[in-house]
Amino acid sequence: MSLFTQRYGTGDRSLVLLHGWGLNSQVWDFILAPLSAHFTITLVDLPGYGRSQPFPVLSLKDMAKEVAQIVPSQSVVVGWSLGGLVATQIALECKDKVKQLILVASSPCFIEKEAWPGIKPQVLDDFQLQLATNFRRTIERFIALQSLGTANASLNTKTLKQAIIDQPQASLAVLEQGLKILQQSDLRENVANVDVPTLRIYGALDSLVPRRSMPQTDILWPNSQSVVIEQAAHAPFISHPDRFCAEILKFIDE
């Protein structure tokens, strides 16, 4: 078994991009061109997703360990949504790999808890139940949630769906495990131990990672900074690629 990776760009800095649940590295297509002049970019299909098959069902820690093996030393690691949990775990356990960390529409704890904004537990419970009965429809519903409320929601949804159509689909077991990771992972007590500069990018309209969680994460994660992209939802790199790339370059150059 080996992870699928692709490399782009000619820059002297390494940038690694980790995608979210149910998808694959094709979701990053909109930002490859503007970032390729600045970085050597490594695209990764997470274990069991896209072209990284077959893989057994992995825990968050095991997934991070697997991905860390192909991350060049001293990389800027970007993780979107579920990929943000993987990126954070790599930063915690493989410190030589991560020079800077960028989390996109991600959270140290995705589920709503007492005094913590997040996804209502019932939402992911419903997705878990529906996966077994209507596999494709469940993923499409999850994708639709990611663009809800944005001006170009239909284009964003079409782009995400195309990434699924074009590449091999993750197995039911891998998708179920991915939802469990989103449901059960809680890194709130760990993030203060991430000792590299960290940027957290949010979409103001994101229904999965509400911006209300941002001030609380600021407190938990003093070695990080945050930015909100107005009119963006859960996939700001698709809806607002220019602003997204500008924020990445600004953070890294600082």
PDB file of C-alpha atoms in Angstrom:
ATOM      1  CA  MET A   1       0.000   0.000   0.000  1.00  0.00           C
ATOM      2  CA  SER A   2       1.210   3.495  -0.791  1.00  0.00           C
ATOM      3  CA  LEU A   3      -0.292   6.940  -0.771  1.00  0.00           C
ATOM      4  CA  PHE A   4      -1.037   8.668  -4.057  1.00  0.00           C
ATOM      5  CA  THR A   5       0.912  11.914  -4.383  1.00  0.00           C
ATOM      6  CA  GLN A   6       1.515  14.451  -7.142  1.00  0.00           C
ATOM      7  CA  ARG A   7       3.988  17.323  -7.228  1.00  0.00           C
ATOM      8  CA  TYR A   8       3.599  20.699  -8.879  1.00  0.00           C
ATOM      9  CA  GLY A   9       5.521  23.942  -8.923  1.00  0.00           C
ATOM     10  CA  THR A  10       9.101  25.150  -8.862  1.00  0.00           C
ATOM     11  CA  GLY A  11       9.330  27.101  -5.632  1.00  0.00           C
ATOM     12  CA  ASP A  12      12.053  26.434  -3.080  1.00  0.00           C
ATOM     13  CA  ARG A  13       9.540  26.002  -0.238  1.00  0.00           C
ATOM     14  CA  SER A  14       7.509  22.838   0.286  1.00  0.00           C
ATOM     15  CA  LEU A  15       3.707  23.082   0.542  1.00  0.00           C
ATOM     16  CA  VAL A  16       1.597  19.987   1.321  1.00  0.00           C
ATOM     17  CA  LEU A  17      -2.184  20.016   0.758  1.00  0.00           C
ATOM     18  CA  LEU A  18      -4.505  17.621   2.634  1.00  0.00           C
ATOM     19  CA  HIS A  19      -8.164  17.359   1.557  1.00  0.00           C
ATOM     20  CA  GLY A  20     -11.358  16.690   3.532  1.00  0.00           C
ATOM     21  CA  TRP A  21     -13.834  13.866   4.101  1.00  0.00           C
ATOM     22  CA  GLY A  22     -15.236  11.973   1.106  1.00  0.00           C
ATOM     23  CA  LEU A  23     -13.060  13.789  -1.433  1.00  0.00           C
ATOM     24  CA  ASN A  24      -9.525  13.724  -2.855  1.00  0.00           C
ATOM     25  CA  SER A  25      -6.690  16.046  -3.804  1.00  0.00           C
ATOM     26  CA  GLN A  26      -8.397  17.196  -7.008  1.00  0.00           C
ATOM     27  CA  VAL A  27     -10.320  19.722  -4.883  1.00  0.00           C
ATOM     28  CA  TRP A  28      -7.187  21.919  -4.804  1.00  0.00           C
ATOM     29  CA  ASP A  29      -7.100  22.482  -8.580  1.00  0.00           C
ATOM     30  CA  PHE A  30      -8.233  26.131  -8.302  1.00  0.00           C
ATOM     31  CA  ILE A  31      -5.174  27.207  -6.311  1.00  0.00           C
ATOM     32  CA  LEU A  32      -2.379  25.198  -7.946  1.00  0.00           C
ATOM     33  CA  ALA A  33      -1.524  27.776 -10.615  1.00  0.00           C
ATOM     34  CA  PRO A  34      -1.206  30.832  -8.339  1.00  0.00           C
ATOM     35  CA  LEU A  35       0.837  28.948  -5.723  1.00  0.00           C
ATOM     36  CA  SER A  36       3.082  26.936  -8.052  1.00  0.00           C
ATOM     37  CA  ALA A  37       5.473  29.848  -8.597  1.00  0.00           C
ATOM     38  CA  HIS A  38       6.080  30.103  -4.847  1.00  0.00           C
ATOM     39  CA  PHE A  39       6.201  26.469  -3.750  1.00  0.00           C
ATOM     40  CA  THR A  40       6.873  22.903  -4.653  1.00  0.00           C
ATOM     41  CA  ILE A  41       3.397  21.556  -3.936  1.00  0.00           C
ATOM     42  CA  THR A  42       2.688  18.007  -2.814  1.00  0.00           C
ATOM     43  CA  LEU A  43      -0.888  16.832  -3.321  1.00  0.00           C
ATOM     44  CA  VAL A  44      -1.936  13.832  -1.247  1.00  0.00           C
ATOM     45  CA  ASP A  45      -4.964  11.564  -1.395  1.00  0.00           C
ATOM     46  CA  LEU A  46      -5.543  10.583   2.238  1.00  0.00           C
ATOM     47  CA  PRO A  47      -5.379   6.848   3.040  1.00  0.00           C
ATOM     48  CA  GLY A  48      -8.385   5.078   1.520  1.00  0.00           C
ATOM     49  CA  TYR A  49      -9.535   8.140  -0.441  1.00  0.00           C
ATOM     50  CA  GLY A  50      -9.248   8.828  -4.165  1.00  0.00           C
ATOM     51  CA  ARG A  51      -6.236   7.057  -5.639  1.00  0.00           C
ATOM     52  CA  SER A  52      -4.766   6.012  -2.258  1.00  0.00           C
ATOM     53  CA  GLN A  53      -6.371   2.570  -2.282  1.00  0.00           C
ATOM     54  CA  PRO A  54      -6.620  -0.008  -0.941  1.00  0.00           C
ATOM     55  CA  PHE A  55      -6.036   0.993   2.669  1.00  0.00           C
ATOM     56  CA  PRO A  56      -7.443  -0.484   5.879  1.00  0.00           C
ATOM     57  CA  VAL A  57      -9.570   1.649   8.160  1.00  0.00           C
ATOM     58  CA  LEU A  58      -7.200   3.898  10.137  1.00  0.00           C
ATOM     59  CA  SER A  59      -7.487   5.970  13.296  1.00  0.00           C
ATOM     60  CA  LEU A  60      -6.597   9.668  13.170  1.00  0.00           C
ATOM     61  CA  LYS A  61      -3.173   8.967  14.674  1.00  0.00           C
ATOM     62  CA  ASP A  62      -2.436   6.156  12.209  1.00  0.00           C
ATOM     63  CA  MET A  63      -3.631   8.270   9.282  1.00  0.00           C
ATOM     64  CA  ALA A  64      -1.354  11.106  10.362  1.00  0.00           C
ATOM     65  CA  LYS A  65       1.570   8.687  10.758  1.00  0.00           C
ATOM     66  CA  GLU A  66       0.988   7.347   7.238  1.00  0.00           C
ATOM     67  CA  VAL A  67       0.775  10.810   5.671  1.00  0.00           C
ATOM     68  CA  ALA A  68       3.775  12.123   7.611  1.00  0.00           C
ATOM     69  CA  GLN A  69       6.008   9.627   5.827  1.00  0.00           C
ATOM     70  CA  ILE A  70       5.591  11.469   2.523  1.00  0.00           C
ATOM     71  CA  VAL A  71       5.690  15.030   3.921  1.00  0.00           C
ATOM     72  CA  PRO A  72       9.052  16.666   3.115  1.00  0.00           C
ATOM     73  CA  SER A  73      10.923  18.008   6.118  1.00  0.00           C
ATOM     74  CA  GLN A  74      10.086  21.600   7.117  1.00  0.00           C
ATOM     75  CA  SER A  75       6.963  21.862   4.977  1.00  0.00           C
ATOM     76  CA  VAL A  76       4.077  24.255   5.129  1.00  0.00           C
ATOM     77  CA  VAL A  77       1.206  21.818   5.739  1.00  0.00           C
ATOM     78  CA  VAL A  78      -2.320  22.871   4.769  1.00  0.00           C
ATOM     79  CA  GLY A  79      -5.260  20.796   6.002  1.00  0.00           C
ATOM     80  CA  TRP A  80      -8.891  21.333   5.034  1.00  0.00           C
ATOM     81  CA  SER A  81     -11.681  20.092   7.335  1.00  0.00           C
ATOM     82  CA  LEU A  82     -10.837  16.433   8.187  1.00  0.00           C
ATOM     83  CA  GLY A  83      -7.430  17.094   6.633  1.00  0.00           C
ATOM     84  CA  GLY A  84      -6.965  19.796   9.253  1.00  0.00           C
ATOM     85  CA  LEU A  85      -7.191  17.211  12.019  1.00  0.00           C
ATOM     86  CA  VAL A  86      -4.614  15.088  10.188  1.00  0.00           C
ATOM     87  CA  ALA A  87      -2.326  18.105   9.712  1.00  0.00           C
ATOM     88  CA  THR A  88      -2.631  19.067  13.382  1.00  0.00           C
ATOM     89  CA  GLN A  89      -1.794  15.528  14.481  1.00  0.00           C
ATOM     90  CA  ILE A  90       1.291  15.555  12.247  1.00  0.00           C
ATOM     91  CA  ALA A  91       2.383  18.881  13.780  1.00  0.00           C
ATOM     92  CA  LEU A  92       1.982  17.377  17.256  1.00  0.00           C
ATOM     93  CA  GLU A  93       3.822  14.126  16.623  1.00  0.00           C
ATOM     94  CA  CYS A  94       6.267  14.791  13.759  1.00  0.00           C
ATOM     95  CA  LYS A  95       7.629  18.208  14.595  1.00  0.00           C
ATOM     96  CA  ASP A  96      10.494  18.058  12.079  1.00  0.00           C
ATOM     97  CA  LYS A  97       8.006  17.767   9.215  1.00  0.00           C
ATOM     98  CA  VAL A  98       6.004  20.957   9.801  1.00  0.00           C
ATOM     99  CA  LYS A  99       7.500  24.436   9.563  1.00  0.00           C
ATOM    100  CA  GLN A 100       4.153  26.221   9.406  1.00  0.00           C
ATOM    101  CA  LEU A 101       0.594  24.945   9.741  1.00  0.00           C
ATOM    102  CA  ILE A 102      -2.481  26.240   7.912  1.00  0.00           C
ATOM    103  CA  LEU A 103      -5.944  24.929   8.805  1.00  0.00           C
ATOM    104  CA  VAL A 104      -8.875  25.605   6.488  1.00  0.00           C
ATOM    105  CA  ALA A 105     -12.470  25.364   7.722  1.00  0.00           C
ATOM    106  CA  SER A 106     -11.236  23.006  10.404  1.00  0.00           C
ATOM    107  CA  SER A 107     -11.570  22.734  14.160  1.00  0.00           C
ATOM    108  CA  PRO A 108      -9.835  20.933  17.026  1.00  0.00           C
ATOM    109  CA  CYS A 109     -13.331  19.654  17.889  1.00  0.00           C
ATOM    110  CA  PHE A 110     -15.957  19.473  15.134  1.00  0.00           C
ATOM    111  CA  ILE A 111     -18.900  18.376  17.286  1.00  0.00           C
ATOM    112  CA  GLU A 112     -21.019  20.813  19.268  1.00  0.00           C
ATOM    113  CA  LYS A 113     -20.476  20.405  23.000  1.00  0.00           C
ATOM    114  CA  GLU A 114     -21.329  22.393  26.087  1.00  0.00           C
ATOM    115  CA  ALA A 115     -20.167  25.985  25.451  1.00  0.00           C
ATOM    116  CA  TRP A 116     -18.481  24.867  22.228  1.00  0.00           C
ATOM    117  CA  PRO A 117     -20.003  25.699  18.793  1.00  0.00           C
ATOM    118  CA  GLY A 118     -19.843  22.935  16.202  1.00  0.00           C
ATOM    119  CA  ILE A 119     -21.827  20.427  14.184  1.00  0.00           C
ATOM    120  CA  LYS A 120     -24.854  19.137  16.026  1.00  0.00           C
ATOM    121  CA  PRO A 121     -24.173  15.451  16.856  1.00  0.00           C
ATOM    122  CA  GLN A 122     -27.435  14.395  15.207  1.00  0.00           C
ATOM    123  CA  VAL A 123     -26.250  15.719  11.834  1.00  0.00           C
ATOM    124  CA  LEU A 124     -23.268  13.358  11.646  1.00  0.00           C
ATOM    125  CA  ASP A 125     -25.290  10.545  13.214  1.00  0.00           C
ATOM    126  CA  ASP A 126     -27.778  10.921  10.353  1.00  0.00           C
ATOM    127  CA  PHE A 127     -25.011  10.875   7.751  1.00  0.00           C
ATOM    128  CA  GLN A 128     -23.601   7.731   9.353  1.00  0.00           C
ATOM    129  CA  LEU A 129     -26.973   5.967   9.121  1.00  0.00           C
ATOM    130  CA  GLN A 130     -27.675   7.142   5.580  1.00  0.00           C
ATOM    131  CA  LEU A 131     -24.289   6.083   4.200  1.00  0.00           C
ATOM    132  CA  ALA A 132     -25.245   2.417   4.294  1.00  0.00           C
ATOM    133  CA  THR A 133     -28.566   2.929   2.511  1.00  0.00           C
ATOM    134  CA  ASN A 134     -27.825   5.677  -0.033  1.00  0.00           C
ATOM    135  CA  PHE A 135     -24.085   5.977  -0.417  1.00  0.00           C
ATOM    136  CA  ARG A 136     -23.840   8.560  -3.226  1.00  0.00           C
ATOM    137  CA  ARG A 137     -26.764  10.686  -2.105  1.00  0.00           C
ATOM    138  CA  THR A 138     -25.328  11.032   1.403  1.00  0.00           C
ATOM    139  CA  ILE A 139     -22.010  12.319   0.084  1.00  0.00           C
ATOM    140  CA  GLU A 140     -23.807  14.741  -2.231  1.00  0.00           C
ATOM    141  CA  ARG A 141     -25.815  16.103   0.711  1.00  0.00           C
ATOM    142  CA  PHE A 142     -22.627  16.605   2.698  1.00  0.00           C
ATOM    143  CA  ILE A 143     -21.061  18.447  -0.250  1.00  0.00           C
ATOM    144  CA  ALA A 144     -24.121  20.670  -0.618  1.00  0.00           C
ATOM    145  CA  LEU A 145     -23.753  21.697   3.038  1.00  0.00           C
ATOM    146  CA  GLN A 146     -20.238  22.901   2.330  1.00  0.00           C
ATOM    147  CA  SER A 147     -21.393  25.691  -0.005  1.00  0.00           C
ATOM    148  CA  LEU A 148     -24.674  26.577   1.670  1.00  0.00           C
ATOM    149  CA  GLY A 149     -25.411  30.301   1.549  1.00  0.00           C
ATOM    150  CA  THR A 150     -22.635  31.344  -0.823  1.00  0.00           C
ATOM    151  CA  ALA A 151     -23.325  33.405  -3.941  1.00  0.00           C
ATOM    152  CA  ASN A 152     -21.789  30.754  -6.211  1.00  0.00           C
ATOM    153  CA  ALA A 153     -23.029  27.713  -4.289  1.00  0.00           C
ATOM    154  CA  SER A 154     -23.983  25.750  -7.413  1.00  0.00           C
ATOM    155  CA  LEU A 155     -20.516  26.179  -8.951  1.00  0.00           C
ATOM    156  CA  ASN A 156     -18.792  25.205  -5.719  1.00  0.00           C
ATOM    157  CA  THR A 157     -20.985  22.122  -5.335  1.00  0.00           C
ATOM    158  CA  LYS A 158     -20.398  21.125  -8.960  1.00  0.00           C
ATOM    159  CA  THR A 159     -16.617  21.432  -8.487  1.00  0.00           C
ATOM    160  CA  LEU A 160     -16.639  19.225  -5.391  1.00  0.00           C
ATOM    161  CA  LYS A 161     -18.898  16.645  -7.048  1.00  0.00           C
ATOM    162  CA  GLN A 162     -16.612  16.540 -10.072  1.00  0.00           C
ATOM    163  CA  ALA A 163     -13.673  15.620  -7.836  1.00  0.00           C
ATOM    164  CA  ILE A 164     -15.651  12.575  -6.682  1.00  0.00           C
ATOM    165  CA  ILE A 165     -16.712  11.594 -10.196  1.00  0.00           C
ATOM    166  CA  ASP A 166     -13.227  11.867 -11.666  1.00  0.00           C
ATOM    167  CA  GLN A 167     -11.399   9.743  -9.075  1.00  0.00           C
ATOM    168  CA  PRO A 168     -11.990   6.403  -7.304  1.00  0.00           C
ATOM    169  CA  GLN A 169     -14.482   6.598  -4.456  1.00  0.00           C
ATOM    170  CA  ALA A 170     -13.543   5.717  -0.896  1.00  0.00           C
ATOM    171  CA  SER A 171     -15.097   2.542   0.490  1.00  0.00           C
ATOM    172  CA  LEU A 172     -18.060   2.613   2.833  1.00  0.00           C
ATOM    173  CA  ALA A 173     -15.820   1.485   5.719  1.00  0.00           C
ATOM    174  CA  VAL A 174     -13.330   4.324   5.112  1.00  0.00           C
ATOM    175  CA  LEU A 175     -16.119   6.903   4.881  1.00  0.00           C
ATOM    176  CA  GLU A 176     -17.743   5.629   8.073  1.00  0.00           C
ATOM    177  CA  GLN A 177     -14.407   5.811   9.871  1.00  0.00           C
ATOM    178  CA  GLY A 178     -13.871   9.353   8.598  1.00  0.00           C
ATOM    179  CA  LEU A 179     -17.186  10.408  10.109  1.00  0.00           C
ATOM    180  CA  LYS A 180     -16.232   8.732  13.379  1.00  0.00           C
ATOM    181  CA  ILE A 181     -12.985  10.724  13.428  1.00  0.00           C
ATOM    182  CA  LEU A 182     -14.979  13.939  12.937  1.00  0.00           C
ATOM    183  CA  GLN A 183     -17.427  12.858  15.652  1.00  0.00           C
ATOM    184  CA  GLN A 184     -14.946  11.661  18.257  1.00  0.00           C
ATOM    185  CA  SER A 185     -11.735  13.672  17.839  1.00  0.00           C
ATOM    186  CA  ASP A 186     -11.175  16.415  20.397  1.00  0.00           C
ATOM    187  CA  LEU A 187      -7.764  18.057  20.221  1.00  0.00           C
ATOM    188  CA  ARG A 188      -8.685  21.124  22.274  1.00  0.00           C
ATOM    189  CA  GLU A 189      -6.329  20.152  25.088  1.00  0.00           C
ATOM    190  CA  ASN A 190      -3.514  19.411  22.632  1.00  0.00           C
ATOM    191  CA  VAL A 191      -3.367  22.404  20.313  1.00  0.00           C
ATOM    192  CA  ALA A 192      -1.404  24.584  22.733  1.00  0.00           C
ATOM    193  CA  ASN A 193       1.428  22.064  22.238  1.00  0.00           C
ATOM    194  CA  VAL A 194       1.663  22.830  18.517  1.00  0.00           C
ATOM    195  CA  ASP A 195       4.813  24.939  18.563  1.00  0.00           C
ATOM    196  CA  VAL A 196       4.897  26.131  14.941  1.00  0.00           C
ATOM    197  CA  PRO A 197       3.267  29.283  13.527  1.00  0.00           C
ATOM    198  CA  THR A 198      -0.328  28.436  12.658  1.00  0.00           C
ATOM    199  CA  LEU A 199      -2.959  30.156  10.522  1.00  0.00           C
ATOM    200  CA  ARG A 200      -6.643  29.227  10.743  1.00  0.00           C
ATOM    201  CA  ILE A 201      -8.807  30.248   7.780  1.00  0.00           C
ATOM    202  CA  TYR A 202     -12.587  30.322   8.224  1.00  0.00           C
ATOM    203  CA  GLY A 203     -15.554  30.941   5.949  1.00  0.00           C
ATOM    204  CA  ALA A 204     -18.044  33.371   7.477  1.00  0.00           C
ATOM    205  CA  LEU A 205     -20.989  31.303   6.177  1.00  0.00           C
ATOM    206  CA  ASP A 206     -19.616  27.901   7.161  1.00  0.00           C
ATOM    207  CA  SER A 207     -22.348  25.786   8.771  1.00  0.00           C
ATOM    208  CA  LEU A 208     -19.945  22.960   9.671  1.00  0.00           C
ATOM    209  CA  VAL A 209     -17.262  25.022  11.436  1.00  0.00           C
ATOM    210  CA  PRO A 210     -19.088  28.133  12.674  1.00  0.00           C
ATOM    211  CA  ARG A 211     -17.069  31.298  13.075  1.00  0.00           C
ATOM    212  CA  ARG A 212     -18.411  31.494  16.650  1.00  0.00           C
ATOM    213  CA  SER A 213     -15.810  28.882  17.565  1.00  0.00           C
ATOM    214  CA  MET A 214     -12.977  31.150  16.423  1.00  0.00           C
ATOM    215  CA  PRO A 215     -12.568  33.273  19.601  1.00  0.00           C
ATOM    216  CA  GLN A 216     -12.538  30.162  21.766  1.00  0.00           C
ATOM    217  CA  THR A 217      -9.926  28.528  19.558  1.00  0.00           C
ATOM    218  CA  ASP A 218      -7.868  31.746  19.728  1.00  0.00           C
ATOM    219  CA  ILE A 219      -7.691  31.272  23.497  1.00  0.00           C
ATOM    220  CA  LEU A 220      -6.878  27.565  23.317  1.00  0.00           C
ATOM    221  CA  TRP A 221      -4.253  28.080  20.608  1.00  0.00           C
ATOM    222  CA  PRO A 222      -2.163  31.150  21.484  1.00  0.00           C
ATOM    223  CA  ASN A 223       0.476  30.262  18.878  1.00  0.00           C
ATOM    224  CA  SER A 224      -2.031  30.734  16.064  1.00  0.00           C
ATOM    225  CA  GLN A 225      -3.799  33.486  14.205  1.00  0.00           C
ATOM    226  CA  SER A 226      -7.117  33.459  12.410  1.00  0.00           C
ATOM    227  CA  VAL A 227      -8.768  35.098   9.419  1.00  0.00           C
ATOM    228  CA  VAL A 228     -12.378  35.018   8.210  1.00  0.00           C
ATOM    229  CA  ILE A 229     -13.248  35.191   4.522  1.00  0.00           C
ATOM    230  CA  GLU A 230     -16.611  36.906   4.209  1.00  0.00           C
ATOM    231  CA  GLN A 231     -19.163  35.335   1.830  1.00  0.00           C
ATOM    232  CA  ALA A 232     -17.229  32.034   1.916  1.00  0.00           C
ATOM    233  CA  ALA A 233     -18.504  28.802   3.457  1.00  0.00           C
ATOM    234  CA  HIS A 234     -16.703  25.491   4.033  1.00  0.00           C
ATOM    235  CA  ALA A 235     -14.553  25.568   0.876  1.00  0.00           C
ATOM    236  CA  PRO A 236     -13.068  29.089   0.651  1.00  0.00           C
ATOM    237  CA  PHE A 237     -10.257  27.927  -1.649  1.00  0.00           C
ATOM    238  CA  ILE A 238     -12.916  27.168  -4.292  1.00  0.00           C
ATOM    239  CA  SER A 239     -15.253  30.136  -3.773  1.00  0.00           C
ATOM    240  CA  HIS A 240     -12.516  32.728  -3.149  1.00  0.00           C
ATOM    241  CA  PRO A 241      -9.215  31.327  -4.536  1.00  0.00           C
ATOM    242  CA  ASP A 242      -7.481  34.696  -4.977  1.00  0.00           C
ATOM    243  CA  ARG A 243      -8.174  35.845  -1.426  1.00  0.00           C
ATOM    244  CA  PHE A 244      -7.314  32.389  -0.102  1.00  0.00           C
ATOM    245  CA  CYS A 245      -3.912  32.336  -1.824  1.00  0.00           C
ATOM    246  CA  ALA A 246      -3.203  35.905  -0.743  1.00  0.00           C
ATOM    247  CA  GLU A 247      -3.809  34.971   2.904  1.00  0.00           C
ATOM    248  CA  ILE A 248      -1.477  31.983   2.628  1.00  0.00           C
ATOM    249  CA  LEU A 249       1.333  34.028   1.053  1.00  0.00           C
ATOM    250  CA  LYS A 250       0.904  36.867   3.549  1.00  0.00           C
ATOM    251  CA  PHE A 251       1.111  34.480   6.500  1.00  0.00           C
ATOM    252  CA  ILE A 252       4.157  32.633   5.196  1.00  0.00           C
ATOM    253  CA  ASP A 253       6.040  35.793   4.258  1.00  0.00           C
ATOM    254  CA  GLU A 254       5.450  37.249   7.699  1.00  0.00           C
TER     255      GLU A 254
END
